[in-house]
Amino acid sequence: MINKNSPVPIYHQLEEYIKHQIENGALVEESVIPSEREYAEMFQISRMTVRQAINNLVSEGYLKRHKGRGTFVTKKKVEQELQGMTSFTEDMLSRGMNPSSILLSFQITIADKKTALALRIKEEDSVYIIKRIRLADGAPMALETAYIPVKIVPGLTEENSNLSLYQYIEENLALSISEATQEIEASTADHLDAETLEINIGDPILLIERISYLQEGIPFELVKSTFRADRYRFIHTMKR
Amino acid sequence: MINKNSPVPIYHQLEEYIKHQIENGALVEESVIPSEREYAEMFQISRMTVRQAINNLVSEGYLKRHKGRGTFVTKKKVEQELQGMTSFTEDMLSRGMNPSSILLSFQITIADKKTALALRIKEEDSVYIIKRIRLADGAPMALETAYIPVKIVPGLTEENSNLSLYQYIEENLALSISEATQEIEASTADHLDAETLEINIGDPILLIERISYLQEGIPFELVKSTFRADRYRFIHTMKR
DNA sequence: TTCTACAACTGGTATAGACAACTATTCCAC
DNA sequence: GTGGAATAGTTGTCTATACCAGTTGTAGAA
């Protein structure tokens, strides 16, 4: 399980090992994991190295320490779902609704000035522009336009664009998403909004503009959405 | 500077010491701090202990490590302002606007069913109900109604309610605020909204409902706000 | 039977030292 | 000048050890 000659640090190998154990169910939620001294003995490594691995998992929220009692597997990942709520699909699922979407257009074009600025790319760089109607339980919920730099997410096609972009990025490109900013404003429906969302002109709508960033602070997606105000309210928790 | 006989752990003393150095300007933004070995020598402590202090400061965002180069002071603390953005005053200040408010009414009444539920109090418990017009640079920005349980924040009067409620709670009651949830939706102005916000009936407005919680998870404030959509957009950052 | 003291566990703090990996600079050979 | 090696500095990883401080179960005393 642990390879001391690997260039991958031992503490990191142990982190992955424990994570897998949690995901496999070998380590059960809310229950104690082996003590630091046991891990040290088990893999013939120093206790301090074990502590380094466990420290990282604690700060990632997988484990929780209790002096004198032991280290325990954290119970829920509800928090992490909140973070994942940046995607329409996950948002709807967490509300108990069934999400789907209709692809309106998929194109690759040169970024306009404003988009280039938001995505921190050059104006001559190309971007995917993906337009969709987002449905919840079969009823139109939002009109969405996504702008993604081709340079950062190559190989996106009309087919795979329908899957989870976030999953694609994390699994296929080995990048990970760290942060997103959102700007939310109210407006009223124009002719196009009214038609696609099946509401009347002048009805209230919620405009949400989201920019998502990779761990290095690089923007990889700009999404502009128009939500039906009668069906959608934005919910949000702030900590600290 | 470091007291080895103190019950306070050395690494924590060092953390505080370095934090103060940063706040005092003794350690300048973007520049290197003394190396781990220098700190160890300086205070006659082990390098691992220094590393523990620095690790904590790194994860708190004060410092940033660079292998082979040194450890550097992080440049901005803009993030921390985001957390304080739960109050209208701080929100406006952070946007570079000058906030003020007009008190419309201040009363103490029995909570209605819905409010009692949100604040997790009994229906017969009394609450302050404070209505205000919120102005930015002298122009109406929002209509706000706050509901606060008397039991939790006793001694609130028409006079001191105009000061920062958050500051009052943290300083006078020695409680601290840990979390807030917000629900945001779009609507259109009715007669009352139009009059107080100086807009037309049917104009888009942003409805924000916020519940703030103390560290123990006890709700202490419910605020319902109606914002002019032409002047206000809600901005928000999600991490991880 | 009930209580107390202790023993045996847990994680928390701290030390001293070793070597690896990375960065910047200096100096030398070409 | 350019390229490369040597060097000295940095953080990163890892070990082995020690003692402190909470928690829990239990053996023994009352």
Coordinates of C-alpha atoms (C1' of nucleotides) in Angstrom, one line a residue:
Chain A
M1 CA 0.0 0.0 0.0
I2 CA 2.8 2.4 0.8
N3 CA 5.9 2.5 -1.4
K4 CA 8.8 4.2 0.4
N5 CA 10.8 4.4 -2.8
S6 CA 8.2 6.3 -4.7
P7 CA 8.8 9.9 -5.6
V8 CA 5.3 10.5 -4.2
P9 CA 5.7 11.5 -0.6
I10 CA 4.7 8.9 1.9
Y11 CA 2.3 11.2 3.7
H12 CA 0.5 11.8 0.5
Q13 CA 0.3 8.1 -0.3
L14 CA -1.2 7.5 3.1
E15 CA -3.7 10.4 2.5
E16 CA -4.9 8.7 -0.6
Y17 CA -5.0 5.3 1.1
I18 CA -7.2 6.6 3.9
K19 CA -9.4 8.6 1.5
H20 CA -10.1 5.4 -0.5
Q21 CA -10.8 3.5 2.7
I22 CA -13.5 6.1 3.5
E23 CA -14.9 6.1 0.0
N24 CA -14.9 2.3 -0.1
G25 CA -16.7 2.1 3.2
A26 CA -13.8 0.3 4.8
L27 CA -13.8 3.2 7.2
V28 CA -17.3 4.0 8.3
E29 CA -18.7 7.5 8.9
E30 CA -18.6 8.7 12.4
S31 CA -16.4 5.9 13.6
V32 CA -12.7 5.9 14.7
I33 CA -9.9 5.2 12.4
P34 CA -6.7 3.4 13.5
S35 CA -4.6 5.4 15.8
E36 CA -1.6 7.3 14.6
R37 CA 0.7 4.8 16.3
E38 CA -1.1 1.9 14.6
Y39 CA -0.6 3.4 11.2
A40 CA 3.0 4.1 12.0
E41 CA 3.5 0.4 13.0
M42 CA 1.3 -0.9 10.1
F43 CA 3.4 0.8 7.4
Q44 CA 6.7 1.0 9.3
I45 CA 6.8 4.8 9.1
S46 CA 7.2 7.5 11.6
R47 CA 4.3 8.8 13.6
M48 CA 5.0 12.4 12.5
T49 CA 4.6 11.3 8.9
V50 CA 1.2 9.8 9.8
R51 CA 0.3 13.0 11.5
Q52 CA 1.1 15.0 8.4
A53 CA -1.2 12.9 6.3
I54 CA -4.0 13.0 8.9
N55 CA -3.5 16.8 9.4
N56 CA -4.2 17.3 5.7
L57 CA -7.3 15.1 5.7
V58 CA -8.6 17.0 8.8
S59 CA -8.2 20.3 7.0
E60 CA -9.9 18.9 4.0
G61 CA -12.8 17.9 6.2
Y62 CA -12.5 14.1 5.9
L63 CA -11.4 13.5 9.5
K64 CA -11.9 15.0 12.9
R65 CA -9.5 14.6 15.8
H66 CA -10.5 14.2 19.5
K67 CA -7.7 14.3 22.0
G68 CA -7.7 11.2 24.2
R69 CA -10.4 9.4 22.1
G70 CA -9.1 9.1 18.6
T71 CA -9.6 10.3 15.0
F72 CA -13.0 10.0 13.4
V73 CA -14.4 10.0 9.9
T74 CA -16.5 13.1 9.3
K75 CA -20.2 12.3 8.8
K76 CA -21.6 14.4 6.0
K77 CA -20.5 15.9 2.8
V78 CA -23.5 18.2 2.6
E79 CA -21.1 21.1 2.8
Q80 CA -19.3 19.9 -0.2
E81 CA -22.6 19.8 -2.1
L82 CA -23.1 23.4 -1.4
Q83 CA -19.8 24.1 -3.0
G84 CA -20.8 22.0 -6.0
M85 CA -24.0 23.9 -6.3
T86 CA -22.3 26.0 -8.9
S87 CA -23.7 23.7 -11.5
F88 CA -27.3 23.7 -12.5
T89 CA -27.6 20.0 -12.4
E90 CA -26.4 19.7 -8.8
D91 CA -28.4 22.7 -7.8
M92 CA -31.6 21.1 -9.1
L93 CA -30.8 17.7 -7.7
S94 CA -30.3 19.2 -4.3
R95 CA -33.7 20.7 -4.5
G96 CA -35.2 17.3 -5.3
M97 CA -36.0 18.2 -8.9
N98 CA -35.1 16.4 -12.1
P99 CA -32.8 18.5 -14.3
S100 CA -32.5 18.3 -18.0
S101 CA -31.5 20.6 -20.8
I102 CA -32.0 21.4 -24.5
L103 CA -28.9 22.4 -26.4
L104 CA -29.7 25.5 -28.5
S105 CA -26.3 26.1 -30.0
F106 CA -22.7 25.0 -29.7
Q107 CA -20.0 27.1 -31.4
I108 CA -16.4 28.1 -31.3
T109 CA -15.7 31.8 -31.9
I110 CA -13.3 34.5 -31.1
A111 CA -13.9 36.1 -27.7
D112 CA -15.4 39.5 -27.6
K113 CA -13.8 42.2 -25.5
K114 CA -15.9 41.8 -22.3
T115 CA -15.7 38.0 -22.3
A116 CA -12.0 38.0 -22.9
L117 CA -11.6 40.3 -19.9
A118 CA -13.7 38.2 -17.6
L119 CA -11.9 35.0 -18.7
R120 CA -8.5 36.8 -18.7
I121 CA -7.6 35.7 -22.2
K122 CA -6.6 37.6 -25.4
E123 CA -9.3 39.0 -27.6
E124 CA -8.1 36.8 -30.5
D125 CA -8.3 33.6 -28.4
S126 CA -11.2 31.3 -29.2
V127 CA -14.0 30.3 -26.8
Y128 CA -16.8 27.7 -26.9
I129 CA -20.2 29.4 -26.6
I130 CA -22.8 26.9 -25.5
K131 CA -26.4 27.9 -25.2
R132 CA -28.9 25.8 -23.4
I133 CA -32.4 25.9 -22.0
R134 CA -32.3 24.4 -18.6
L135 CA -35.4 22.4 -17.4
A136 CA -36.4 21.2 -14.0
D137 CA -39.0 18.4 -14.0
G138 CA -39.5 19.1 -17.6
A139 CA -40.5 22.7 -17.3
P140 CA -38.2 25.6 -18.5
M141 CA -36.3 27.1 -15.6
A142 CA -33.4 29.0 -17.1
L143 CA -31.8 30.2 -20.3
E144 CA -28.0 29.7 -20.0
T145 CA -25.0 30.8 -22.1
A146 CA -21.6 29.4 -21.2
Y147 CA -18.2 30.8 -22.4
I148 CA -15.2 28.5 -22.0
P149 CA -11.7 29.1 -23.3
V150 CA -10.7 26.5 -25.8
K151 CA -7.1 26.7 -24.6
I152 CA -8.0 25.5 -21.2
V153 CA -10.6 22.9 -21.9
P154 CA -9.6 21.4 -25.3
G155 CA -11.6 18.6 -26.9
L156 CA -15.0 19.7 -25.9
T157 CA -17.6 18.6 -28.4
E158 CA -21.4 19.0 -28.9
E159 CA -21.7 15.5 -27.5
N160 CA -19.6 15.6 -24.3
S161 CA -20.6 19.2 -23.5
N162 CA -23.8 17.7 -22.3
L163 CA -22.1 15.8 -19.5
S164 CA -20.8 17.5 -16.4
L165 CA -18.2 20.0 -17.4
Y166 CA -16.9 19.9 -13.9
Q167 CA -16.4 16.2 -13.8
Y168 CA -14.8 16.3 -17.2
I169 CA -12.2 18.9 -16.0
E170 CA -11.4 17.1 -12.8
E171 CA -11.1 13.6 -14.2
N172 CA -9.8 14.1 -17.8
L173 CA -7.7 17.2 -17.4
A174 CA -6.5 16.5 -13.8
L175 CA -7.4 20.1 -12.9
S176 CA -9.4 21.1 -10.0
I177 CA -11.9 23.8 -9.4
S178 CA -11.3 26.1 -6.4
E179 CA -13.5 29.1 -6.5
A180 CA -16.4 30.9 -8.2
T181 CA -17.8 34.4 -8.1
Q182 CA -21.4 35.2 -8.8
E183 CA -23.2 38.3 -9.6
I184 CA -27.0 38.3 -9.2
E185 CA -29.4 40.9 -10.4
A186 CA -33.1 41.3 -11.0
S187 CA -34.6 42.3 -14.3
T188 CA -37.7 41.8 -16.4
A189 CA -38.2 39.4 -19.3
D190 CA -37.7 40.7 -22.9
H191 CA -39.2 39.1 -25.9
L192 CA -36.5 36.3 -26.2
D193 CA -36.6 35.5 -22.5
A194 CA -40.4 35.3 -22.5
E195 CA -40.4 33.0 -25.5
T196 CA -37.8 30.5 -24.3
L197 CA -38.9 30.5 -20.7
E198 CA -42.6 30.4 -21.5
I199 CA -43.4 33.5 -19.5
N200 CA -44.8 37.0 -20.3
I201 CA -42.7 40.0 -21.4
G202 CA -42.1 42.1 -18.2
D203 CA -42.3 39.2 -15.8
P204 CA -39.5 39.3 -13.3
I205 CA -36.3 37.2 -14.0
L206 CA -33.1 36.6 -12.1
L207 CA -29.8 37.2 -14.0
I208 CA -26.9 35.2 -12.6
E209 CA -23.4 35.6 -14.0
R210 CA -20.8 33.1 -12.7
I211 CA -17.1 32.9 -13.2
S212 CA -15.4 29.7 -12.1
Y213 CA -11.7 29.4 -11.3
L214 CA -9.2 26.6 -11.3
Q215 CA -6.9 26.2 -8.3
E216 CA -4.3 28.4 -9.8
G217 CA -6.8 31.3 -10.0
I218 CA -7.3 30.8 -13.7
P219 CA -10.8 31.5 -14.9
F220 CA -12.2 28.6 -17.0
E221 CA -15.8 29.3 -17.4
L222 CA -18.2 32.3 -17.6
V223 CA -21.9 31.4 -17.4
K224 CA -24.7 33.9 -17.9
S225 CA -28.1 32.6 -16.8
T226 CA -31.6 33.9 -16.9
F227 CA -33.9 32.3 -14.4
R228 CA -37.7 32.4 -14.1
A229 CA -38.3 34.3 -10.9
D230 CA -41.5 32.5 -10.2
R231 CA -39.8 29.1 -10.1
Y232 CA -36.3 29.9 -8.8
R233 CA -34.8 31.5 -5.8
F234 CA -31.1 31.6 -5.2
I235 CA -30.1 30.1 -1.8
H236 CA -26.8 30.6 -0.3
T237 CA -24.9 30.1 3.0
M238 CA -22.1 32.1 4.3
K239 CA -19.7 30.9 7.0
R240 CA -17.8 32.8 9.6
Chain B
M1 CA 8.8 37.3 22.6
I2 CA 8.6 33.6 23.1
N3 CA 8.0 32.2 26.5
K4 CA 8.9 28.5 26.7
N5 CA 7.3 28.1 30.1
S6 CA 3.9 29.5 29.0
P7 CA 1.0 27.0 28.8
V8 CA 0.4 28.5 25.4
P9 CA 2.2 26.3 22.8
I10 CA 5.3 27.8 21.3
Y11 CA 4.1 27.4 17.8
H12 CA 1.0 29.4 18.6
Q13 CA 3.0 32.2 20.3
L14 CA 5.1 32.3 17.1
E15 CA 2.0 32.5 15.0
E16 CA 0.8 35.5 16.9
Y17 CA 4.2 37.1 16.8
I18 CA 4.4 36.8 13.0
K19 CA 0.8 37.9 12.6
H20 CA 1.6 41.1 14.6
Q21 CA 4.7 41.7 12.5
I22 CA 2.6 41.6 9.4
E23 CA -0.1 43.9 10.8
N24 CA 2.5 46.3 12.2
G25 CA 4.2 46.4 8.8
A26 CA 7.4 45.0 10.2
L27 CA 6.9 42.3 7.6
V28 CA 5.9 43.8 4.3
E29 CA 3.4 42.4 1.9
E30 CA 4.8 40.3 -0.9
S31 CA 8.3 40.2 0.7
V32 CA 10.1 37.2 2.3
I33 CA 10.0 36.6 6.0
P34 CA 13.0 35.1 7.9
S35 CA 13.7 31.5 7.0
E36 CA 12.6 28.7 9.1
R37 CA 16.2 28.1 10.4
E38 CA 16.5 31.8 11.3
Y39 CA 13.4 31.7 13.4
A40 CA 14.6 28.5 15.0
E41 CA 17.9 30.1 15.8
M42 CA 16.3 33.4 16.8
F43 CA 14.1 31.9 19.5
Q44 CA 16.1 28.8 20.3
I45 CA 13.3 26.5 19.2
S46 CA 13.2 23.5 16.8
R47 CA 12.7 24.1 13.1
M48 CA 9.7 21.7 13.1
T49 CA 8.0 23.9 15.7
V50 CA 8.6 26.9 13.4
R51 CA 7.2 24.9 10.5
Q52 CA 4.0 24.2 12.5
A53 CA 3.5 27.9 13.1
I54 CA 4.1 28.8 9.5
N55 CA 1.9 26.0 8.3
N56 CA -1.0 27.4 10.2
L57 CA -0.4 30.9 8.9
V58 CA -0.2 29.5 5.4
S59 CA -3.5 27.7 5.7
E60 CA -5.0 30.9 7.2
G61 CA -3.8 32.8 4.1
Y62 CA -1.3 35.0 5.7
L63 CA 1.8 33.4 4.2
K64 CA 2.8 31.6 1.1
R65 CA 5.7 29.1 0.7
H66 CA 8.0 28.8 -2.2
K67 CA 10.3 25.9 -2.2
G68 CA 13.9 27.0 -2.6
R69 CA 13.0 30.7 -2.4
G70 CA 11.5 31.3 1.0
T71 CA 8.2 32.1 2.6
F72 CA 6.3 35.3 1.6
V73 CA 3.7 37.5 3.1
T74 CA 0.4 37.3 1.2
K75 CA -0.7 40.5 -0.4
K76 CA -4.4 41.0 0.1
K77 CA -7.1 40.5 2.7
V78 CA -10.0 41.4 0.4
E79 CA -11.5 37.9 1.1
Q80 CA -12.1 38.7 4.7
E81 CA -14.2 41.7 3.8
L82 CA -16.5 39.4 1.9
Q83 CA -17.5 37.7 5.2
G84 CA -18.5 41.0 6.7
M85 CA -20.6 41.8 3.8
T86 CA -23.7 40.5 5.6
S87 CA -24.5 44.0 6.7
F88 CA -25.8 46.7 4.4
T89 CA -23.4 49.2 5.8
E90 CA -20.3 47.1 5.2
D91 CA -21.7 46.0 1.8
M92 CA -22.0 49.6 0.7
L93 CA -18.7 50.7 2.1
S94 CA -17.0 48.0 0.2
R95 CA -18.6 49.3 -2.9
G96 CA -17.2 52.7 -2.2
M97 CA -20.6 54.2 -1.5
N98 CA -21.7 56.2 1.5
P99 CA -24.5 54.3 3.4
S100 CA -27.2 55.9 5.5
S101 CA -30.7 55.0 6.6
I102 CA -34.1 56.4 7.5
L103 CA -35.9 54.7 10.4
L104 CA -39.5 54.1 9.5
S105 CA -40.6 52.2 12.6
F106 CA -39.3 50.5 15.6
Q107 CA -41.6 48.2 17.6
I108 CA -41.7 45.2 19.8
T109 CA -44.4 42.6 19.1
I110 CA -45.3 39.0 19.3
A111 CA -43.7 37.0 16.5
D112 CA -46.0 35.7 13.8
K113 CA -45.9 32.0 12.9
K114 CA -43.5 32.2 10.0
T115 CA -41.1 34.6 11.8
A116 CA -41.1 32.4 14.9
L117 CA -40.3 29.4 12.7
A118 CA -37.4 31.1 11.0
L119 CA -35.9 32.4 14.3
R120 CA -36.7 29.2 16.1
I121 CA -38.6 30.9 18.9
K122 CA -42.1 30.3 20.3
E123 CA -45.0 32.1 18.8
E124 CA -45.6 34.0 22.0
D125 CA -42.0 35.3 22.2
S126 CA -41.6 39.0 21.4
V127 CA -39.4 40.3 18.6
Y128 CA -38.1 43.7 17.6
I129 CA -39.4 44.8 14.2
I130 CA -37.3 47.5 12.7
K131 CA -38.2 49.0 9.3
R132 CA -35.7 51.2 7.5
I133 CA -35.1 52.8 4.1
R134 CA -31.4 52.1 3.2
L135 CA -29.7 54.8 1.2
A136 CA -26.4 54.8 -0.7
D137 CA -24.9 58.2 -1.5
G138 CA -28.2 59.7 -0.4
A139 CA -30.4 57.8 -2.9
P140 CA -32.8 55.1 -1.9
M141 CA -31.4 51.7 -2.4
A142 CA -33.5 49.3 -0.4
L143 CA -36.4 48.8 1.9
E144 CA -35.5 46.7 4.9
T145 CA -37.4 44.9 7.7
A146 CA -35.4 43.3 10.5
Y147 CA -36.9 40.8 13.0
I148 CA -34.8 40.2 16.1
P149 CA -35.7 38.1 19.2
V150 CA -35.8 40.3 22.3
K151 CA -34.6 37.3 24.3
I152 CA -31.3 37.1 22.5
V153 CA -30.6 40.8 22.0
P154 CA -32.1 42.6 25.0
G155 CA -31.7 46.3 25.5
L156 CA -32.1 47.3 21.9
T157 CA -33.6 50.8 21.6
E158 CA -34.7 53.1 18.9
E159 CA -31.4 55.0 19.4
N160 CA -28.8 52.2 19.5
S161 CA -30.6 50.2 16.8
N162 CA -29.1 52.7 14.4
L163 CA -25.6 51.6 15.1
S164 CA -24.1 48.3 13.9
L165 CA -26.1 45.5 15.3
Y166 CA -23.3 43.1 14.6
Q167 CA -20.8 45.2 16.5
Y168 CA -23.3 45.6 19.4
I169 CA -23.7 41.8 19.6
E170 CA -20.0 41.0 19.5
E171 CA -18.9 43.7 21.9
N172 CA -21.7 44.1 24.4
L173 CA -23.1 40.6 24.5
A174 CA -19.8 38.8 23.9
L175 CA -21.5 36.6 21.3
S176 CA -20.1 36.0 17.9
I177 CA -21.7 35.5 14.6
S178 CA -20.8 32.5 12.6
E179 CA -23.0 31.9 9.7
A180 CA -25.8 33.4 7.6
T181 CA -28.1 32.0 5.0
Q182 CA -29.6 34.1 2.2
E183 CA -32.4 33.5 -0.2
I184 CA -32.5 35.8 -3.2
E185 CA -35.3 36.2 -5.7
A186 CA -36.5 38.6 -8.3
S187 CA -39.8 40.3 -8.3
T188 CA -41.4 43.5 -9.5
A189 CA -42.2 46.6 -7.4
D190 CA -45.7 47.0 -6.0
H191 CA -47.2 50.3 -4.9
L192 CA -45.4 50.5 -1.6
D193 CA -42.0 49.5 -3.0
A194 CA -42.4 52.0 -5.8
E195 CA -43.1 54.8 -3.4
T196 CA -40.3 54.2 -0.9
L197 CA -37.7 53.3 -3.5
E198 CA -38.7 56.1 -5.9
I199 CA -39.2 53.8 -8.8
N200 CA -42.2 52.8 -10.9
I201 CA -44.7 50.0 -10.2
G202 CA -43.6 46.9 -12.2
D203 CA -39.9 47.8 -12.1
P204 CA -37.6 44.9 -11.3
I205 CA -36.6 44.5 -7.6
L206 CA -34.4 42.0 -5.8
L207 CA -35.8 40.4 -2.7
I208 CA -33.2 39.2 -0.2
E209 CA -34.0 37.3 3.0
R210 CA -31.2 36.7 5.4
I211 CA -31.1 34.7 8.6
S212 CA -27.9 35.2 10.7
Y213 CA -26.7 32.7 13.3
L214 CA -24.6 32.8 16.4
Q215 CA -21.7 30.4 16.9
E216 CA -24.0 28.0 18.6
G217 CA -26.3 27.8 15.6
I218 CA -28.9 30.0 17.2
P219 CA -30.7 32.4 14.8
F220 CA -30.6 36.0 16.0
E221 CA -31.8 38.0 13.1
L222 CA -34.1 37.7 10.1
V223 CA -33.9 40.5 7.6
K224 CA -36.1 41.0 4.6
S225 CA -34.8 43.5 2.0
T226 CA -36.2 44.9 -1.2
F227 CA -33.4 46.3 -3.4
R228 CA -33.7 48.5 -6.5
A229 CA -32.5 46.2 -9.3
D230 CA -31.2 49.2 -11.3
R231 CA -28.8 50.1 -8.5
Y232 CA -27.9 46.9 -6.8
R233 CA -26.5 43.6 -7.8
F234 CA -25.6 40.9 -5.3
I235 CA -22.0 39.8 -5.5
H236 CA -20.7 36.7 -3.9
T237 CA -17.7 34.4 -3.9
M238 CA -17.7 30.7 -3.2
K239 CA -14.6 28.8 -2.3
R240 CA -13.5 25.2 -3.0
Chain C
dT1 C1' -22.4 -2.5 45.1
dT2 C1' -20.2 1.8 44.4
dC3 C1' -16.4 4.6 44.1
dT4 C1' -11.6 5.7 43.3
dA5 C1' -7.2 5.3 41.4
dC6 C1' -4.6 3.8 38.0
dA7 C1' -3.2 1.9 33.7
dA8 C1' -3.4 2.1 29.0
dC9 C1' -4.9 4.1 25.5
dT10 C1' -5.7 8.5 22.5
dG11 C1' -3.9 12.9 20.2
dG12 C1' -0.8 17.4 21.2
dT13 C1' 3.6 19.6 21.5
dA14 C1' 8.5 19.7 20.9
dT15 C1' 13.2 18.3 19.9
dA16 C1' 17.4 17.3 16.9
dG17 C1' 19.0 15.7 12.9
dA18 C1' 19.3 13.9 8.2
dC19 C1' 18.7 14.1 3.3
dA20 C1' 16.0 15.6 -1.0
dA21 C1' 14.3 19.0 -4.1
dC22 C1' 14.4 23.4 -5.7
dT23 C1' 16.3 28.4 -6.6
dA24 C1' 19.6 31.9 -7.2
dT25 C1' 24.1 33.3 -7.7
dT26 C1' 28.8 33.0 -8.8
dC27 C1' 32.4 31.6 -11.4
dC28 C1' 34.7 29.2 -15.0
dA29 C1' 35.4 27.1 -19.5
dC30 C1' 34.1 27.6 -24.1
Chain D
dG1 C1' 28.3 36.4 -24.3
dT2 C1' 26.7 31.6 -23.4
dG3 C1' 26.3 27.4 -21.1
dG4 C1' 27.2 24.7 -17.3
dA5 C1' 29.0 23.3 -13.0
dA6 C1' 29.6 24.3 -8.2
dT7 C1' 27.7 26.3 -4.1
dA8 C1' 25.0 28.0 -0.6
dG9 C1' 20.7 29.2 0.6
dT10 C1' 15.7 27.9 0.7
dT11 C1' 11.5 24.8 1.8
dG12 C1' 10.0 19.7 1.7
dT13 C1' 10.1 15.1 3.6
dC14 C1' 11.1 11.8 7.1
dT15 C1' 12.8 9.6 11.2
dA16 C1' 13.2 8.5 16.2
dT17 C1' 12.2 10.0 20.5
dA18 C1' 10.2 12.2 24.5
dC19 C1' 6.9 14.0 27.4
dC20 C1' 2.2 16.3 28.1
dA21 C1' -2.8 16.2 28.3
dG22 C1' -7.3 14.3 27.7
dT23 C1' -10.4 9.8 27.8
dT24 C1' -11.9 5.4 29.1
dG25 C1' -12.2 1.0 31.1
dT26 C1' -11.1 -1.7 34.9
dA27 C1' -9.1 -3.7 39.0
dG28 C1' -9.1 -3.0 43.6
dA29 C1' -10.6 -0.5 47.8
dA30 C1' -14.4 1.1 50.6

